[in-house]
Amino acid sequence: QVQPLESGGGSVQAGGSLRLSCAASAYATSNYCMGWFRQVPGNEREGVTTISRYGTTMYADSVKGRFTISKDNAKGTLYLQLDSLKPEDTAMYYCAARPWDTCVVVLRGSDFPYWGQGTQVTVST
């Protein structure tokens, strides 16, 4: 069982950057589909990006060109680099793991059984 633990959230002005980390396990990052999701209170959870065992990545249109997902299998850690942040990126960001080697095309939270507690990202104008 994987217990992801996120860190790195915070408050930043629009146009700024943050780097989120998710400590999982070396086995998980090496073998599973890993992803980042975000949620604003009162809204549905939104898929942000995923990375497969093989390094194939997918991004939501809203973050393409601004966010970058990566992983360090030796450290068992997943990362999310957030650049050119906008106020609409404000949300709780969650790390998730899917115990399959590939990720489905649709960024769907229901495909991920393992979730972290989240880290808050707040972007001000």
GROMACS .gro file of C-alpha atoms in nm:
model
  125
    1GLN     CA    1   0.000   0.000   0.000
    2VAL     CA    2   0.121   0.348  -0.087
    3GLN     CA    3   0.082   0.646   0.145
    4PRO     CA    4   0.179   0.956  -0.050
    5LEU     CA    5   0.287   1.261   0.148
    6GLU     CA    6   0.285   1.600  -0.022
    7SER     CA    7   0.491   1.906   0.065
    8GLY     CA    8   0.601   2.233  -0.089
    9GLY     CA    9   0.278   2.426  -0.106
   10GLY     CA   10   0.255   2.789  -0.006
   11SER     CA   11   0.151   3.139  -0.104
   12VAL     CA   12   0.294   3.311  -0.408
   13GLN     CA   13   0.213   3.607  -0.628
   14ALA     CA   14   0.082   3.563  -0.978
   15GLY     CA   15   0.362   3.483  -1.218
   16GLY     CA   16   0.563   3.309  -0.949
   17SER     CA   17   0.672   2.949  -0.910
   18LEU     CA   18   0.646   2.665  -0.663
   19ARG     CA   19   0.773   2.308  -0.655
   20LEU     CA   20   0.559   2.044  -0.494
   21SER     CA   21   0.700   1.714  -0.375
   22CYS     CA   22   0.528   1.386  -0.302
   23ALA     CA   23   0.711   1.123  -0.100
   24ALA     CA   24   0.576   0.784  -0.198
   25SER     CA   25   0.805   0.484  -0.233
   26ALA     CA   26   1.069   0.375  -0.478
   27TYR     CA   27   0.849   0.085  -0.583
   28ALA     CA   28   0.551   0.311  -0.648
   29THR     CA   29   0.728   0.573  -0.855
   30SER     CA   30   0.916   0.304  -1.048
   31ASN     CA   31   0.615   0.089  -1.130
   32TYR     CA   32   0.291   0.287  -1.096
   33CYS     CA   33   0.109   0.562  -1.273
   34MET     CA   34   0.147   0.868  -1.049
   35GLY     CA   35  -0.055   1.185  -1.069
   36TRP     CA   36  -0.137   1.526  -0.933
   37PHE     CA   37  -0.491   1.650  -0.881
   38ARG     CA   38  -0.630   1.969  -0.733
   39GLN     CA   39  -0.952   2.078  -0.572
   40VAL     CA   40  -1.111   2.403  -0.466
   41PRO     CA   41  -1.377   2.381  -0.192
   42GLY     CA   42  -1.717   2.344  -0.351
   43ASN     CA   43  -1.573   2.231  -0.684
   44GLU     CA   44  -1.504   1.889  -0.827
   45ARG     CA   45  -1.154   1.745  -0.809
   46GLU     CA   46  -0.957   1.829  -1.123
   47GLY     CA   47  -0.688   1.618  -1.284
   48VAL     CA   48  -0.368   1.817  -1.337
   49THR     CA   49  -0.108   1.576  -1.470
   50THR     CA   50   0.008   1.215  -1.468
   51ILE     CA   51   0.328   1.026  -1.536
   52SER     CA   52   0.347   0.657  -1.618
   53ARG     CA   53   0.603   0.403  -1.514
   54TYR     CA   54   0.774   0.468  -1.844
   55GLY     CA   55   0.782   0.846  -1.806
   56THR     CA   56   0.494   0.924  -2.039
   57THR     CA   57   0.324   1.241  -1.923
   58MET     CA   58  -0.019   1.396  -1.971
   59TYR     CA   59  -0.138   1.741  -1.872
   60ALA     CA   60  -0.468   1.918  -1.838
   61ASP     CA   61  -0.505   2.189  -2.101
   62SER     CA   62  -0.523   2.452  -1.828
   63VAL     CA   63  -0.166   2.382  -1.714
   64LYS     CA   64   0.013   2.279  -2.034
   65GLY     CA   65   0.332   2.475  -2.081
   66ARG     CA   66   0.331   2.598  -1.721
   67PHE     CA   67   0.346   2.287  -1.502
   68THR     CA   68   0.596   2.001  -1.525
   69ILE     CA   69   0.566   1.662  -1.362
   70SER     CA   70   0.875   1.456  -1.290
   71LYS     CA   71   0.992   1.179  -1.061
   72ASP     CA   72   1.303   1.045  -0.896
   73ASN     CA   73   1.264   0.670  -0.870
   74ALA     CA   74   1.571   0.628  -0.651
   75LYS     CA   75   1.420   0.866  -0.397
   76GLY     CA   76   1.065   0.743  -0.445
   77THR     CA   77   0.952   1.100  -0.494
   78LEU     CA   78   0.716   1.267  -0.740
   79TYR     CA   79   0.747   1.637  -0.822
   80LEU     CA   80   0.530   1.906  -0.971
   81GLN     CA   81   0.698   2.227  -1.089
   82LEU     CA   82   0.446   2.508  -1.108
   83ASP     CA   83   0.555   2.810  -1.314
   84SER     CA   84   0.372   3.120  -1.435
   85LEU     CA   85   0.116   3.068  -1.163
   86LYS     CA   86  -0.225   3.228  -1.193
   87PRO     CA   87  -0.484   3.305  -0.925
   88GLU     CA   88  -0.706   3.032  -1.074
   89ASP     CA   89  -0.436   2.778  -0.983
   90THR     CA   90  -0.523   2.831  -0.618
   91ALA     CA   91  -0.631   2.494  -0.478
   92MET     CA   92  -0.538   2.203  -0.258
   93TYR     CA   93  -0.302   1.984  -0.457
   94TYR     CA   94  -0.307   1.608  -0.408
   95CYS     CA   95  -0.064   1.337  -0.508
   96ALA     CA   96  -0.212   1.004  -0.611
   97ALA     CA   97  -0.091   0.659  -0.714
   98ARG     CA   98  -0.247   0.405  -0.950
   99PRO     CA   99  -0.098   0.055  -0.925
  100TRP     CA  100  -0.073   0.001  -1.300
  101ASP     CA  101   0.223   0.078  -1.523
  102THR     CA  102   0.026   0.301  -1.759
  103CYS     CA  103  -0.204   0.595  -1.706
  104VAL     CA  104  -0.545   0.626  -1.869
  105VAL     CA  105  -0.593   0.906  -2.119
  106VAL     CA  106  -0.855   1.081  -1.912
  107LEU     CA  107  -0.725   1.244  -1.592
  108ARG     CA  108  -0.977   1.075  -1.365
  109GLY     CA  109  -0.936   1.062  -0.993
  110SER     CA  110  -1.147   0.749  -0.956
  111ASP     CA  111  -0.868   0.551  -1.125
  112PHE     CA  112  -0.634   0.624  -0.832
  113PRO     CA  113  -0.683   0.429  -0.506
  114TYR     CA  114  -0.400   0.589  -0.309
  115TRP     CA  115  -0.406   0.956  -0.209
  116GLY     CA  116  -0.207   1.197   0.003
  117GLN     CA  117  -0.349   1.457   0.240
  118GLY     CA  118  -0.279   1.747   0.009
  119THR     CA  119  -0.077   2.066   0.014
  120GLN     CA  120  -0.231   2.411  -0.030
  121VAL     CA  121  -0.124   2.643  -0.312
  122THR     CA  122  -0.247   3.001  -0.297
  123VAL     CA  123  -0.177   3.248  -0.579
  124SER     CA  124  -0.251   3.615  -0.521
  125THR     CA  125  -0.281   3.898  -0.770
   0.00000   0.00000   0.00000
